[in-house]
Amino acid sequence: MLGYIIRRILAAVPVMGCVAVFVFLLLRLTPGDPAAIIAGDSATPEQLERIRATLGLNEPIYVQFATWVGRLLHGDLGVSLISQIPVAQMIGQRLEPSLTLAISTILLSVVVAVPLGVLAAWKQGTWIDRVVMAFCVLGFSVPVFVVGYVLIQVFAIDLKWVPVQGFRSITRGFGPFFERAVLPTVALSFIYIALIARMTRASMLEVLGEDYVRTARAKGLGETKVLLRHALRNAAVPVVTVIGTGFTLLISGVVVTESVFNIPGIGRLTVDAVLARDFPVIQGMILLTSGLYVAVNLLIDLSYTLFDPRIRY
Amino acid sequence: MTDQALPAAARPRPAWFSLVASPISVIAAVCLGLIIIVSLLAPWLAPHDPVQLVPANRLKPASAAYLLGTDGYGRDVLSRILYGGRISLLIGVGSAIISIGFGLAIGLVAGFFRWLDAIVMRFMDALMAIPSILLAIAVVALSGASLSSVLIAITLPEIPRVVRLVRAVVLSAREEPYVEAAISVGSSLPKILWRHIMPNTFAPLIVQGTYICAAAILTEAILSFLGAGINPETPSWGNIMAEGRAYFQVKPSLIFWPGLVLSVAILSINLLGDAARDVLDPRMKRREGAR
């Protein structure tokens, strides 16, 4: 097990290395002077020179890369060109709302989607199955911001049940937090529910045809026990996998949802950075989210042993 | 392994039959066809100029002259949606074709040459680890808000998915006896790849192409919505909604109308993709959640 973990972490190194090279080259490969791109059209020569100095653009490119990676390995993501605050600090300050949104979305999605998928597979071919599948296609097709605005219109503006936008930390009381978190979470969950429910259904359908399920039924086990104990547990690995591969989808969704609901998280930080051409912040965000993606998928690989004891590392 | 997921009745009939026979795919095809036709005919159908600013007509409600009302600059929303369809569909089809072109080339080569495979796939893994929206907005931020940079930004994150698909097909095809036979009779490598291996990828690629098309239209809308899309002057479904954001509390229909058309278009493409998948590659059904 430990050997496997170490091997997996080592395998993640080249992937993250490629991400780093890519993020580094993104700015350098763009035609034109990077400093001019960042500074915009109305930049004075002094501003350009300052940006060049900050980014080390006057050095040869391999020196730039080595310096940049060296700083990265020390946790230094650079300094924002606009606010002059270290990028790591900026991201740290904005992490809480985004994490809250991401975690509550995953929780809600799993709680809703897995039973839906099981139900659809169990009742395969009936109207229940068709409704669930129709919902899944719909979930993939309606953009999260359209869902978000519909929810705002109905529940915040027409019914006035919850505030329109904003975020309140959970440390300042559950009520105000919940009021503001419920709509973004539901909006973002749509696509994730669709993803997980589809996978659960497909995976369950495969397992339900297996001999051991027939055996379990033949020996007179209740249908609930057959479905949950014998079938779902065996169907879990692809479902857990899709939660991991859907992680990038979640990050993208968080970025959009934060803009719709005016949540001051890392997604808004990124969008603001893009509009202001604050490149160190964009680089930092891409590196951070890619790192998270790799880490989440590593954890998910390791979690397979929980669902399927036959898998041993 | 089970065939349970397949509608038993659909199997012996010719492949096109189940595509035509399902009422849902017919409805989807009609909706998509309509959207394509009215978008193409936008210059003749649109009642007003989609870009001309008429400040006197700001935020007019729906009327006989402006069927869906006007936006914050006094432009006709219906005309903008009609013209917007051209951009959105162009981006959808364009990025499907480009990502399949690159993905096919890279995937064929990576799947066939073991020594190259490891390097290429690490790079693809890296691309896949970057959330596509972040990658796309970074590309647009750097290269400017033009149609081509938006197209590149949307296509780039899709390429590794195509590469993975093609590579998986190639890896299994290259072990087939007919490929071995082709190698042993001394066929040239390009010929083996082109004639014997590539045709295996067509069915899954057609299906993947529809999904990429739908995803690209969605991503364009998201990019424009975040302010990192095509020049806001140009009407695209995403741009119309992005401008509607400022007036959401006053006039929510500025977001809902384009949102509805966008959702119907994407829904139709996805449904047709599902139908095509069932017809072309029944085995893919088992992997359906994984896309």
Coordinates of C-alpha atoms in Angstrom, one line a residue:
Chain A
M1 CA 0.0 0.0 0.0
L2 CA 2.7 2.5 1.0
G3 CA 4.7 1.5 -2.0
Y4 CA 1.7 2.1 -4.2
I5 CA 1.1 5.6 -2.7
I6 CA 4.7 6.5 -3.2
R7 CA 4.6 5.3 -6.8
R8 CA 1.4 7.2 -7.5
I9 CA 2.8 10.4 -6.0
L10 CA 6.0 10.0 -8.1
A11 CA 3.8 9.4 -11.2
A12 CA 2.0 12.7 -10.5
V13 CA 5.3 14.6 -10.6
P14 CA 5.7 14.6 -14.4
V15 CA 2.0 15.5 -14.8
M16 CA 2.4 18.5 -12.6
G17 CA 5.7 19.3 -14.3
C18 CA 3.9 19.4 -17.6
V19 CA 1.3 21.7 -16.1
A20 CA 4.0 24.0 -14.8
V21 CA 5.8 24.1 -18.2
F22 CA 2.5 24.8 -19.9
V23 CA 1.4 27.5 -17.4
F24 CA 4.9 29.1 -17.8
L25 CA 4.8 29.0 -21.6
L26 CA 1.3 30.2 -21.9
L27 CA 2.5 33.8 -21.3
R28 CA 5.7 33.5 -23.2
L29 CA 4.4 31.8 -26.3
T30 CA 1.7 34.4 -26.9
P31 CA 2.7 36.6 -29.8
G32 CA 3.8 40.0 -28.7
D33 CA 5.5 41.4 -25.6
P34 CA 4.1 39.7 -22.5
A35 CA 4.6 43.0 -20.5
A36 CA 2.5 44.9 -23.1
I37 CA -0.2 42.2 -23.0
I38 CA -0.4 42.4 -19.2
A39 CA -0.3 46.2 -19.0
G40 CA -2.8 46.8 -21.7
D41 CA -2.9 49.4 -24.4
S42 CA -2.5 52.5 -22.3
A43 CA 0.7 51.5 -20.5
T44 CA 3.6 53.9 -20.0
P45 CA 7.2 52.7 -20.7
E46 CA 7.9 52.9 -16.9
Q47 CA 4.9 50.5 -16.2
L48 CA 6.2 48.1 -18.9
E49 CA 9.7 48.2 -17.4
R50 CA 8.3 47.6 -13.9
I51 CA 6.3 44.5 -15.1
R52 CA 9.3 43.2 -16.9
A53 CA 11.3 43.5 -13.8
T54 CA 8.6 41.9 -11.6
L55 CA 8.3 38.9 -14.0
G56 CA 12.0 38.7 -14.7
L57 CA 11.3 39.1 -18.4
N58 CA 14.7 40.6 -19.1
E59 CA 16.4 37.3 -18.3
P60 CA 16.9 34.4 -20.8
I61 CA 13.9 32.1 -20.9
Y62 CA 15.5 29.1 -19.2
V63 CA 16.7 31.3 -16.3
Q64 CA 13.2 32.7 -16.0
F65 CA 11.8 29.1 -15.9
A66 CA 14.3 27.9 -13.3
T67 CA 13.7 30.9 -11.1
W68 CA 10.0 30.5 -11.4
V69 CA 10.0 26.8 -10.6
G70 CA 12.4 27.4 -7.7
R71 CA 10.0 29.9 -6.1
L72 CA 7.1 27.6 -6.8
L73 CA 8.7 24.7 -4.9
H74 CA 9.0 27.1 -1.9
G75 CA 5.3 27.8 -2.1
D76 CA 5.9 31.2 -3.7
L77 CA 3.3 31.8 -6.4
G78 CA 4.5 35.3 -7.1
V79 CA 3.0 38.7 -6.4
S80 CA -0.2 40.1 -7.9
L81 CA 0.6 42.8 -10.5
I82 CA -2.4 44.9 -9.4
S83 CA -2.6 44.7 -5.6
Q84 CA 1.1 43.7 -5.0
I85 CA -0.2 41.1 -2.5
P86 CA 1.4 37.6 -2.7
V87 CA -0.8 35.3 -4.8
A88 CA -0.8 32.5 -2.3
Q89 CA -2.1 34.9 0.3
M90 CA -4.8 36.2 -2.0
I91 CA -6.0 32.7 -2.8
G92 CA -5.9 31.7 0.8
Q93 CA -8.2 34.6 1.8
R94 CA -10.7 33.6 -0.9
L95 CA -10.6 29.8 -0.4
E96 CA -13.3 29.4 2.2
P97 CA -16.4 30.3 0.1
S98 CA -15.2 28.2 -2.8
L99 CA -14.4 25.2 -0.7
T100 CA -17.8 25.5 1.1
L101 CA -19.6 25.6 -2.2
A102 CA -17.6 22.7 -3.7
I103 CA -18.0 20.4 -0.7
S104 CA -21.7 21.1 -0.2
T105 CA -22.2 20.5 -4.0
I106 CA -20.5 17.1 -3.9
L107 CA -22.5 16.1 -0.8
L108 CA -25.8 17.2 -2.2
S109 CA -25.0 15.6 -5.6
V110 CA -24.0 12.2 -4.1
V111 CA -27.0 12.2 -1.8
V112 CA -29.4 12.8 -4.6
A113 CA -27.7 11.2 -7.6
V114 CA -26.8 7.8 -6.2
P115 CA -30.4 6.9 -5.1
L116 CA -31.7 8.2 -8.4
G117 CA -29.2 6.1 -10.4
V118 CA -30.0 3.0 -8.3
L119 CA -33.7 3.6 -8.7
A120 CA -33.4 4.1 -12.5
A121 CA -31.3 0.9 -12.9
W122 CA -33.7 -1.1 -10.7
K123 CA -36.7 0.2 -12.6
Q124 CA -35.0 0.0 -16.0
G125 CA -37.2 0.7 -18.9
T126 CA -40.1 2.2 -16.8
W127 CA -41.2 5.8 -16.7
I128 CA -39.1 6.3 -13.6
D129 CA -36.0 5.3 -15.5
R130 CA -36.9 7.6 -18.4
V131 CA -37.6 10.6 -16.1
V132 CA -34.2 10.1 -14.4
M133 CA -32.4 9.8 -17.8
A134 CA -34.2 12.8 -19.2
F135 CA -33.2 14.8 -16.1
C136 CA -29.6 13.7 -16.7
V137 CA -29.5 14.9 -20.3
L138 CA -31.2 18.2 -19.2
G139 CA -28.5 18.6 -16.5
F140 CA -25.8 18.3 -19.1
S141 CA -27.5 20.8 -21.4
V142 CA -28.7 23.7 -19.3
P143 CA -25.8 26.0 -18.4
V144 CA -25.2 26.5 -14.7
F145 CA -25.7 30.3 -14.9
V146 CA -29.1 29.8 -16.5
V147 CA -30.1 27.4 -13.7
G148 CA -28.7 29.9 -11.2
Y149 CA -30.7 32.9 -12.6
V150 CA -33.9 30.8 -12.8
L151 CA -33.4 29.8 -9.1
I152 CA -32.7 33.5 -8.1
Q153 CA -35.8 34.7 -10.0
V154 CA -38.1 32.1 -8.4
F155 CA -36.8 31.7 -4.9
A156 CA -35.1 35.0 -4.1
I157 CA -37.1 37.6 -6.2
D158 CA -40.6 36.2 -6.6
L159 CA -41.0 34.1 -3.4
K160 CA -38.4 36.1 -1.3
W161 CA -37.4 33.0 0.6
V162 CA -33.7 33.6 0.5
P163 CA -31.3 36.6 -0.2
V164 CA -30.5 37.2 -3.9
Q165 CA -26.7 36.9 -3.7
G166 CA -23.8 36.9 -1.3
F167 CA -21.9 34.7 1.1
R168 CA -21.8 34.4 4.9
S169 CA -19.2 32.3 6.6
I170 CA -20.6 29.3 8.5
T171 CA -18.7 30.6 11.6
R172 CA -21.2 33.5 11.8
G173 CA -24.2 31.3 12.3
F174 CA -25.7 28.4 10.3
G175 CA -29.0 30.2 9.4
P176 CA -27.5 33.2 7.4
F177 CA -24.9 30.8 5.9
F178 CA -27.5 28.3 4.8
E179 CA -29.8 30.9 3.3
R180 CA -27.1 32.2 1.0
A181 CA -25.5 28.8 0.2
V182 CA -28.6 26.8 -0.8
L183 CA -29.3 28.3 -4.2
P184 CA -25.7 28.2 -5.5
T185 CA -25.3 24.7 -4.2
V186 CA -28.5 23.5 -5.9
A187 CA -27.6 25.3 -9.2
L188 CA -24.1 23.8 -9.3
S189 CA -25.3 20.4 -8.3
F190 CA -27.5 20.0 -11.4
I191 CA -24.7 18.9 -13.8
Y192 CA -23.0 16.9 -11.1
I193 CA -26.2 15.0 -10.2
A194 CA -26.6 14.3 -13.9
L195 CA -23.1 13.0 -14.2
I196 CA -23.2 10.8 -11.1
A197 CA -26.7 9.5 -11.7
R198 CA -25.9 8.4 -15.2
M199 CA -22.8 6.6 -14.1
T200 CA -24.5 5.0 -11.1
R201 CA -27.3 3.7 -13.4
A202 CA -24.9 2.4 -16.0
S203 CA -22.7 0.7 -13.4
M204 CA -25.7 -0.8 -11.5
L205 CA -27.1 -2.2 -14.7
E206 CA -23.9 -4.0 -15.3
V207 CA -23.8 -5.4 -11.8
L208 CA -27.5 -6.4 -11.6
G209 CA -26.9 -8.9 -14.4
E210 CA -24.2 -10.7 -12.4
D211 CA -24.6 -14.2 -11.0
Y212 CA -24.1 -13.2 -7.4
V213 CA -27.1 -10.8 -7.6
R214 CA -29.2 -13.6 -8.9
T215 CA -27.9 -15.8 -6.1
A216 CA -28.7 -13.2 -3.5
R217 CA -32.2 -12.9 -4.8
A218 CA -32.6 -16.7 -5.1
K219 CA -31.7 -17.1 -1.4
G220 CA -34.6 -14.8 -0.6
L221 CA -32.8 -11.6 0.4
G222 CA -35.0 -8.5 0.5
E223 CA -34.7 -6.3 -2.6
T224 CA -33.2 -3.4 -0.6
K225 CA -30.5 -5.6 0.7
V226 CA -29.7 -7.0 -2.7
L227 CA -29.6 -3.5 -4.2
L228 CA -27.5 -1.8 -1.6
R229 CA -25.4 -4.5 -0.1
H230 CA -24.7 -6.7 -3.1
A231 CA -25.1 -4.5 -6.1
L232 CA -24.3 -0.9 -5.2
R233 CA -21.2 -1.8 -3.4
N234 CA -19.9 -3.6 -6.4
A235 CA -21.0 -0.8 -8.7
A236 CA -19.3 1.9 -6.6
V237 CA -15.9 2.0 -8.2
P238 CA -16.9 3.7 -11.5
V239 CA -19.2 6.0 -9.6
V240 CA -16.4 7.2 -7.3
T241 CA -14.1 7.5 -10.3
V242 CA -16.5 9.8 -12.1
I243 CA -16.6 12.1 -9.0
G244 CA -12.9 12.4 -9.4
T245 CA -12.7 13.0 -13.1
G246 CA -15.6 15.4 -12.7
F247 CA -13.5 17.5 -10.4
T248 CA -12.4 19.9 -13.2
L249 CA -16.1 20.3 -14.1
L250 CA -16.7 21.2 -10.5
I251 CA -14.0 23.9 -10.5
S252 CA -15.3 25.4 -13.7
G253 CA -18.8 25.3 -12.2
V254 CA -17.5 27.1 -9.1
V255 CA -16.0 29.9 -11.2
V256 CA -19.3 30.5 -13.0
T257 CA -21.6 30.0 -9.9
E258 CA -19.5 32.5 -7.9
S259 CA -20.0 35.1 -10.6
V260 CA -23.8 34.5 -10.7
F261 CA -24.3 34.6 -6.9
N262 CA -21.6 37.2 -6.2
I263 CA -19.7 34.9 -3.9
P264 CA -16.2 36.3 -3.1
G265 CA -14.3 33.0 -3.7
I266 CA -11.3 31.9 -5.8
G267 CA -13.5 31.8 -8.9
R268 CA -14.3 35.5 -8.7
L269 CA -10.7 36.1 -8.0
T270 CA -9.8 34.4 -11.2
V271 CA -12.3 36.2 -13.3
D272 CA -11.3 39.5 -11.9
A273 CA -7.6 38.6 -12.5
V274 CA -8.4 37.8 -16.1
L275 CA -10.3 41.0 -16.7
A276 CA -7.3 42.9 -15.1
R277 CA -4.7 40.7 -16.9
D278 CA -3.2 39.9 -13.5
F279 CA -1.2 37.0 -14.8
P280 CA 0.5 35.7 -11.7
V281 CA -2.9 35.2 -10.1
I282 CA -4.2 33.2 -13.2
Q283 CA -1.0 31.1 -13.2
G284 CA -1.4 30.5 -9.5
M285 CA -5.0 29.4 -9.8
I286 CA -4.3 27.0 -12.7
L287 CA -1.4 25.4 -10.8
L288 CA -3.5 25.2 -7.6
T289 CA -6.6 23.6 -9.2
S290 CA -4.5 21.2 -11.3
G291 CA -2.7 20.2 -8.2
L292 CA -6.0 19.7 -6.4
Y293 CA -7.3 17.6 -9.3
V294 CA -4.3 15.3 -9.2
A295 CA -4.5 15.0 -5.4
V296 CA -8.3 14.3 -5.4
N297 CA -7.8 11.6 -8.0
L298 CA -5.0 10.0 -6.0
L299 CA -7.2 9.9 -3.0
I300 CA -10.0 8.4 -5.0
D301 CA -7.7 5.7 -6.4
L302 CA -6.8 4.8 -2.8
S303 CA -10.4 4.8 -1.7
Y304 CA -11.2 1.9 -4.1
T305 CA -9.9 -0.5 -1.4
L306 CA -12.8 0.6 0.8
F307 CA -15.4 -0.4 -1.8
D308 CA -13.7 -3.4 -3.2
P309 CA -11.5 -5.4 -0.8
R310 CA -10.2 -7.4 -3.8
I311 CA -8.3 -4.3 -4.9
R312 CA -5.0 -4.3 -3.1
Y313 CA -2.1 -2.1 -3.7
Chain B
M1 CA -21.2 -7.7 -19.1
T2 CA -24.7 -7.6 -20.1
D3 CA -26.9 -6.6 -23.0
Q4 CA -29.6 -5.4 -20.7
A5 CA -28.9 -1.8 -21.5
L6 CA -29.8 -2.4 -25.2
P7 CA -33.4 -2.2 -26.3
A8 CA -33.8 -5.8 -27.6
A9 CA -36.1 -4.8 -30.4
A10 CA -33.7 -2.3 -31.9
R11 CA -30.9 -4.9 -32.7
P12 CA -31.9 -6.8 -35.8
R13 CA -33.2 -3.7 -37.7
P14 CA -30.9 -1.6 -39.8
A15 CA -28.9 0.9 -37.9
W16 CA -30.6 4.0 -39.2
F17 CA -34.0 2.6 -38.2
S18 CA -33.6 3.2 -34.5
L19 CA -32.4 6.7 -35.2
V20 CA -35.5 7.5 -37.1
A21 CA -37.8 5.4 -35.0
S22 CA -37.1 7.2 -31.7
P23 CA -39.5 10.1 -31.4
I24 CA -37.1 11.9 -29.1
S25 CA -34.3 12.0 -31.7
V26 CA -36.8 13.1 -34.3
I27 CA -37.9 16.0 -32.1
A28 CA -34.2 16.8 -31.3
A29 CA -33.3 16.8 -35.0
V30 CA -36.3 19.1 -35.8
C31 CA -35.4 21.5 -33.1
L32 CA -31.7 21.6 -34.0
G33 CA -32.6 21.9 -37.7
L34 CA -34.8 24.8 -37.0
I35 CA -32.2 26.6 -35.0
I36 CA -29.6 26.0 -37.7
I37 CA -31.9 27.2 -40.5
V38 CA -33.0 30.4 -38.7
S39 CA -29.4 31.2 -37.7
L40 CA -28.2 30.7 -41.3
L41 CA -31.1 32.9 -42.5
A42 CA -30.5 35.5 -39.9
P43 CA -29.7 38.3 -42.3
W44 CA -33.1 37.8 -44.0
L45 CA -35.2 36.9 -41.0
A46 CA -33.9 39.4 -38.4
P47 CA -36.3 42.3 -38.1
H48 CA -33.6 44.7 -37.0
D49 CA -29.9 45.4 -37.1
P50 CA -28.3 43.3 -34.3
V51 CA -25.5 45.7 -33.5
Q52 CA -27.0 49.2 -34.1
L53 CA -27.4 51.1 -30.8
V54 CA -30.7 52.9 -30.4
P55 CA -30.5 54.5 -26.9
A56 CA -34.1 55.8 -27.2
N57 CA -35.3 52.2 -27.3
R58 CA -33.5 50.9 -24.2
L59 CA -35.1 47.9 -22.4
K60 CA -38.4 48.0 -24.3
P61 CA -40.8 45.2 -23.3
A62 CA -41.9 42.7 -25.9
S63 CA -44.1 44.3 -28.7
A64 CA -45.0 43.8 -32.3
A65 CA -41.9 45.7 -33.4
Y66 CA -39.6 44.0 -31.0
L67 CA -41.0 40.5 -30.4
L68 CA -38.6 39.7 -27.5
G69 CA -38.1 43.4 -26.5
T70 CA -34.8 45.3 -26.6
D71 CA -31.6 45.1 -24.5
G72 CA -29.8 47.8 -22.5
Y73 CA -28.5 49.5 -25.6
G74 CA -31.8 49.4 -27.4
R75 CA -30.9 46.5 -29.7
D76 CA -33.5 44.0 -30.8
V77 CA -33.1 40.8 -28.7
L78 CA -34.7 38.5 -31.3
S79 CA -32.3 39.8 -34.0
R80 CA -29.4 39.3 -31.7
I81 CA -30.4 35.8 -30.8
L82 CA -30.8 34.9 -34.5
Y83 CA -27.4 36.3 -35.4
G84 CA -25.9 34.9 -32.2
G85 CA -26.8 31.4 -33.3
R86 CA -24.4 31.8 -36.2
I87 CA -21.4 32.4 -33.9
S88 CA -22.4 29.8 -31.4
L89 CA -23.0 27.1 -34.0
L90 CA -19.8 28.0 -35.8
I91 CA -17.8 27.6 -32.6
G92 CA -19.6 24.3 -31.8
V93 CA -18.9 22.8 -35.2
G94 CA -15.5 24.4 -35.6
S95 CA -14.1 23.2 -32.3
A96 CA -15.5 19.7 -32.8
I97 CA -13.7 19.4 -36.2
I98 CA -10.5 21.0 -35.0
S99 CA -10.2 19.0 -31.8
I100 CA -11.0 15.7 -33.6
G101 CA -8.5 16.6 -36.3
F102 CA -5.7 17.2 -33.8
G103 CA -6.8 14.5 -31.4
L104 CA -7.0 11.9 -34.2
A105 CA -3.5 12.6 -35.4
I106 CA -1.9 12.7 -32.0
G107 CA -3.9 9.7 -30.8
L108 CA -3.0 7.5 -33.8
V109 CA 0.7 8.2 -33.4
A110 CA 0.7 7.9 -29.6
G111 CA -1.3 4.7 -29.7
F112 CA 1.0 3.1 -32.3
F113 CA 4.4 4.0 -31.0
R114 CA 5.0 2.8 -27.5
W115 CA 8.0 5.0 -26.9
L116 CA 6.1 8.1 -27.8
D117 CA 3.0 7.1 -25.9
A118 CA 4.3 7.8 -22.4
I119 CA 5.5 11.3 -23.2
V120 CA 2.4 12.3 -25.1
M121 CA 0.0 10.9 -22.6
R122 CA 1.7 12.7 -19.6
F123 CA 1.3 15.9 -21.5
M124 CA -2.4 15.1 -22.2
D125 CA -2.9 14.1 -18.5
A126 CA -1.5 17.6 -17.6
L127 CA -3.9 19.3 -20.0
M128 CA -6.8 17.3 -18.6
A129 CA -5.8 18.3 -15.0
I130 CA -6.3 22.0 -15.8
P131 CA -10.0 22.9 -15.4
S132 CA -11.1 23.8 -19.0
I133 CA -12.7 27.1 -18.1
L134 CA -9.6 28.3 -16.4
L135 CA -7.4 27.2 -19.3
A136 CA -9.8 28.9 -21.8
I137 CA -10.1 32.2 -20.0
A138 CA -6.3 32.3 -19.6
V139 CA -5.9 31.8 -23.4
V140 CA -8.5 34.4 -24.2
A141 CA -7.0 36.9 -21.7
L142 CA -3.6 36.5 -23.4
S143 CA -4.5 36.4 -27.0
G144 CA -7.4 38.9 -27.1
A145 CA -11.2 38.6 -27.5
S146 CA -11.2 37.5 -31.2
L147 CA -13.2 34.6 -32.6
S148 CA -10.1 32.6 -33.4
S149 CA -8.7 32.9 -29.9
V150 CA -12.0 31.8 -28.4
L151 CA -12.0 28.9 -30.8
I152 CA -8.5 27.9 -29.7
A153 CA -9.3 28.4 -26.1
I154 CA -12.4 26.1 -26.3
T155 CA -10.7 23.5 -28.5
L156 CA -7.5 23.1 -26.6
P157 CA -9.0 21.4 -23.5
E158 CA -11.1 19.0 -25.7
I159 CA -8.0 17.6 -27.5
P160 CA -6.8 15.3 -24.7
R161 CA -10.2 13.7 -24.5
V162 CA -10.2 12.8 -28.2
V163 CA -6.6 11.6 -27.9
R164 CA -7.5 9.3 -25.1
L165 CA -10.4 7.9 -27.1
V166 CA -8.4 7.4 -30.3
R167 CA -5.5 5.9 -28.4
A168 CA -7.7 3.4 -26.7
V169 CA -9.1 2.3 -30.0
V170 CA -5.7 2.1 -31.6
L171 CA -4.2 0.1 -28.7
S172 CA -6.9 -2.6 -29.2
A173 CA -6.9 -2.5 -33.0
R174 CA -3.1 -2.9 -33.3
E175 CA -3.3 -6.3 -31.7
E176 CA -5.9 -7.5 -34.3
P177 CA -4.8 -10.1 -36.7
Y178 CA -5.5 -7.9 -39.7
V179 CA -3.1 -5.3 -38.5
E180 CA -0.5 -8.0 -37.9
A181 CA -1.2 -9.3 -41.4
A182 CA -0.7 -5.9 -42.9
I183 CA 2.6 -5.5 -41.0
S184 CA 3.8 -8.9 -42.2
V185 CA 3.0 -8.3 -45.9
G186 CA 5.1 -5.1 -45.6
S187 CA 2.5 -2.4 -45.8
S188 CA 3.9 1.0 -45.1
L189 CA 3.2 2.5 -41.7
P190 CA 1.1 5.4 -43.0
K191 CA -1.0 3.0 -44.9
I192 CA -1.5 0.7 -41.9
L193 CA -2.5 3.7 -39.8
W194 CA -4.7 5.2 -42.5
R195 CA -6.3 2.2 -44.0
H196 CA -6.5 -0.4 -41.2
I197 CA -6.5 1.4 -37.9
M198 CA -8.1 4.8 -38.5
P199 CA -11.5 3.5 -39.7
N200 CA -12.0 1.9 -36.2
T201 CA -12.1 5.3 -34.7
F202 CA -14.8 6.8 -36.8
A203 CA -17.9 5.6 -35.0
P204 CA -16.7 6.7 -31.5
L205 CA -15.4 10.0 -33.0
I206 CA -18.8 10.9 -34.5
V207 CA -20.4 10.4 -31.2
Q208 CA -17.6 12.3 -29.3
G209 CA -17.8 15.0 -31.9
T210 CA -21.5 15.7 -31.1
Y211 CA -20.6 16.0 -27.4
I212 CA -17.7 18.3 -28.1
C213 CA -20.0 20.5 -30.3
A214 CA -22.5 20.7 -27.4
A215 CA -19.8 21.4 -24.8
A216 CA -18.1 24.0 -27.0
I217 CA -21.4 26.0 -27.4
L218 CA -21.8 25.8 -23.6
T219 CA -18.2 26.9 -23.0
E220 CA -18.5 29.8 -25.4
A221 CA -21.6 31.0 -23.5
I222 CA -19.7 30.6 -20.2
L223 CA -16.7 32.5 -21.5
S224 CA -18.7 35.4 -22.8
F225 CA -20.8 35.3 -19.6
L226 CA -17.6 35.8 -17.5
G227 CA -16.4 38.6 -19.8
A228 CA -13.7 36.5 -21.4
G229 CA -15.4 35.7 -24.7
I230 CA -15.7 37.2 -28.1
N231 CA -15.8 41.0 -28.5
P232 CA -19.1 42.1 -26.7
E233 CA -20.1 44.0 -29.8
T234 CA -20.6 40.7 -31.7
P235 CA -23.9 39.0 -30.9
S236 CA -23.4 35.5 -29.5
W237 CA -25.8 33.7 -27.2
G238 CA -23.3 34.0 -24.4
N239 CA -22.7 37.7 -25.0
I240 CA -26.4 38.5 -25.0
M241 CA -26.7 36.9 -21.6
A242 CA -23.6 38.6 -20.3
E243 CA -25.1 42.0 -21.2
G244 CA -28.3 40.9 -19.6
R245 CA -26.6 40.4 -16.3
A246 CA -26.5 44.1 -15.5
Y247 CA -30.3 44.3 -16.0
F248 CA -31.2 41.0 -14.5
Q249 CA -33.4 42.4 -11.7
V250 CA -35.1 44.8 -14.2
K251 CA -35.5 42.5 -17.2
P252 CA -34.7 38.8 -16.5
S253 CA -35.9 37.8 -20.0
L254 CA -32.6 39.2 -21.4
I255 CA -31.0 36.1 -19.9
F256 CA -33.9 33.7 -20.1
W257 CA -34.6 33.9 -23.9
P258 CA -31.0 33.3 -25.1
G259 CA -30.6 30.8 -22.2
L260 CA -33.6 28.9 -23.5
V261 CA -32.5 28.8 -27.1
L262 CA -29.0 27.8 -26.0
S263 CA -30.3 25.0 -23.7
V264 CA -32.6 23.6 -26.5
A265 CA -29.7 23.6 -28.9
I266 CA -27.3 21.8 -26.6
L267 CA -30.1 19.4 -25.4
S268 CA -30.9 18.5 -29.0
I269 CA -27.2 17.9 -29.9
N270 CA -26.7 15.8 -26.8
L271 CA -29.8 13.7 -27.6
L272 CA -28.7 13.2 -31.2
G273 CA -25.3 12.2 -29.9
D274 CA -26.9 9.7 -27.5
A275 CA -28.9 8.3 -30.4
A276 CA -25.9 8.1 -32.7
R277 CA -24.0 6.3 -30.0
D278 CA -26.7 3.7 -29.5
V279 CA -26.7 3.1 -33.3
L280 CA -23.0 3.2 -34.0
D281 CA -21.4 1.7 -31.0
P282 CA -23.7 -0.2 -28.6
R283 CA -20.8 -1.1 -26.4
M284 CA -20.2 2.6 -25.5
K285 CA -23.5 2.6 -23.7
R286 CA -21.8 1.0 -20.8
R287 CA -19.4 3.9 -20.5
E288 CA -22.0 6.5 -20.9
G289 CA -21.4 8.3 -17.6
A290 CA -17.7 8.7 -18.3
R291 CA -17.7 11.4 -20.9

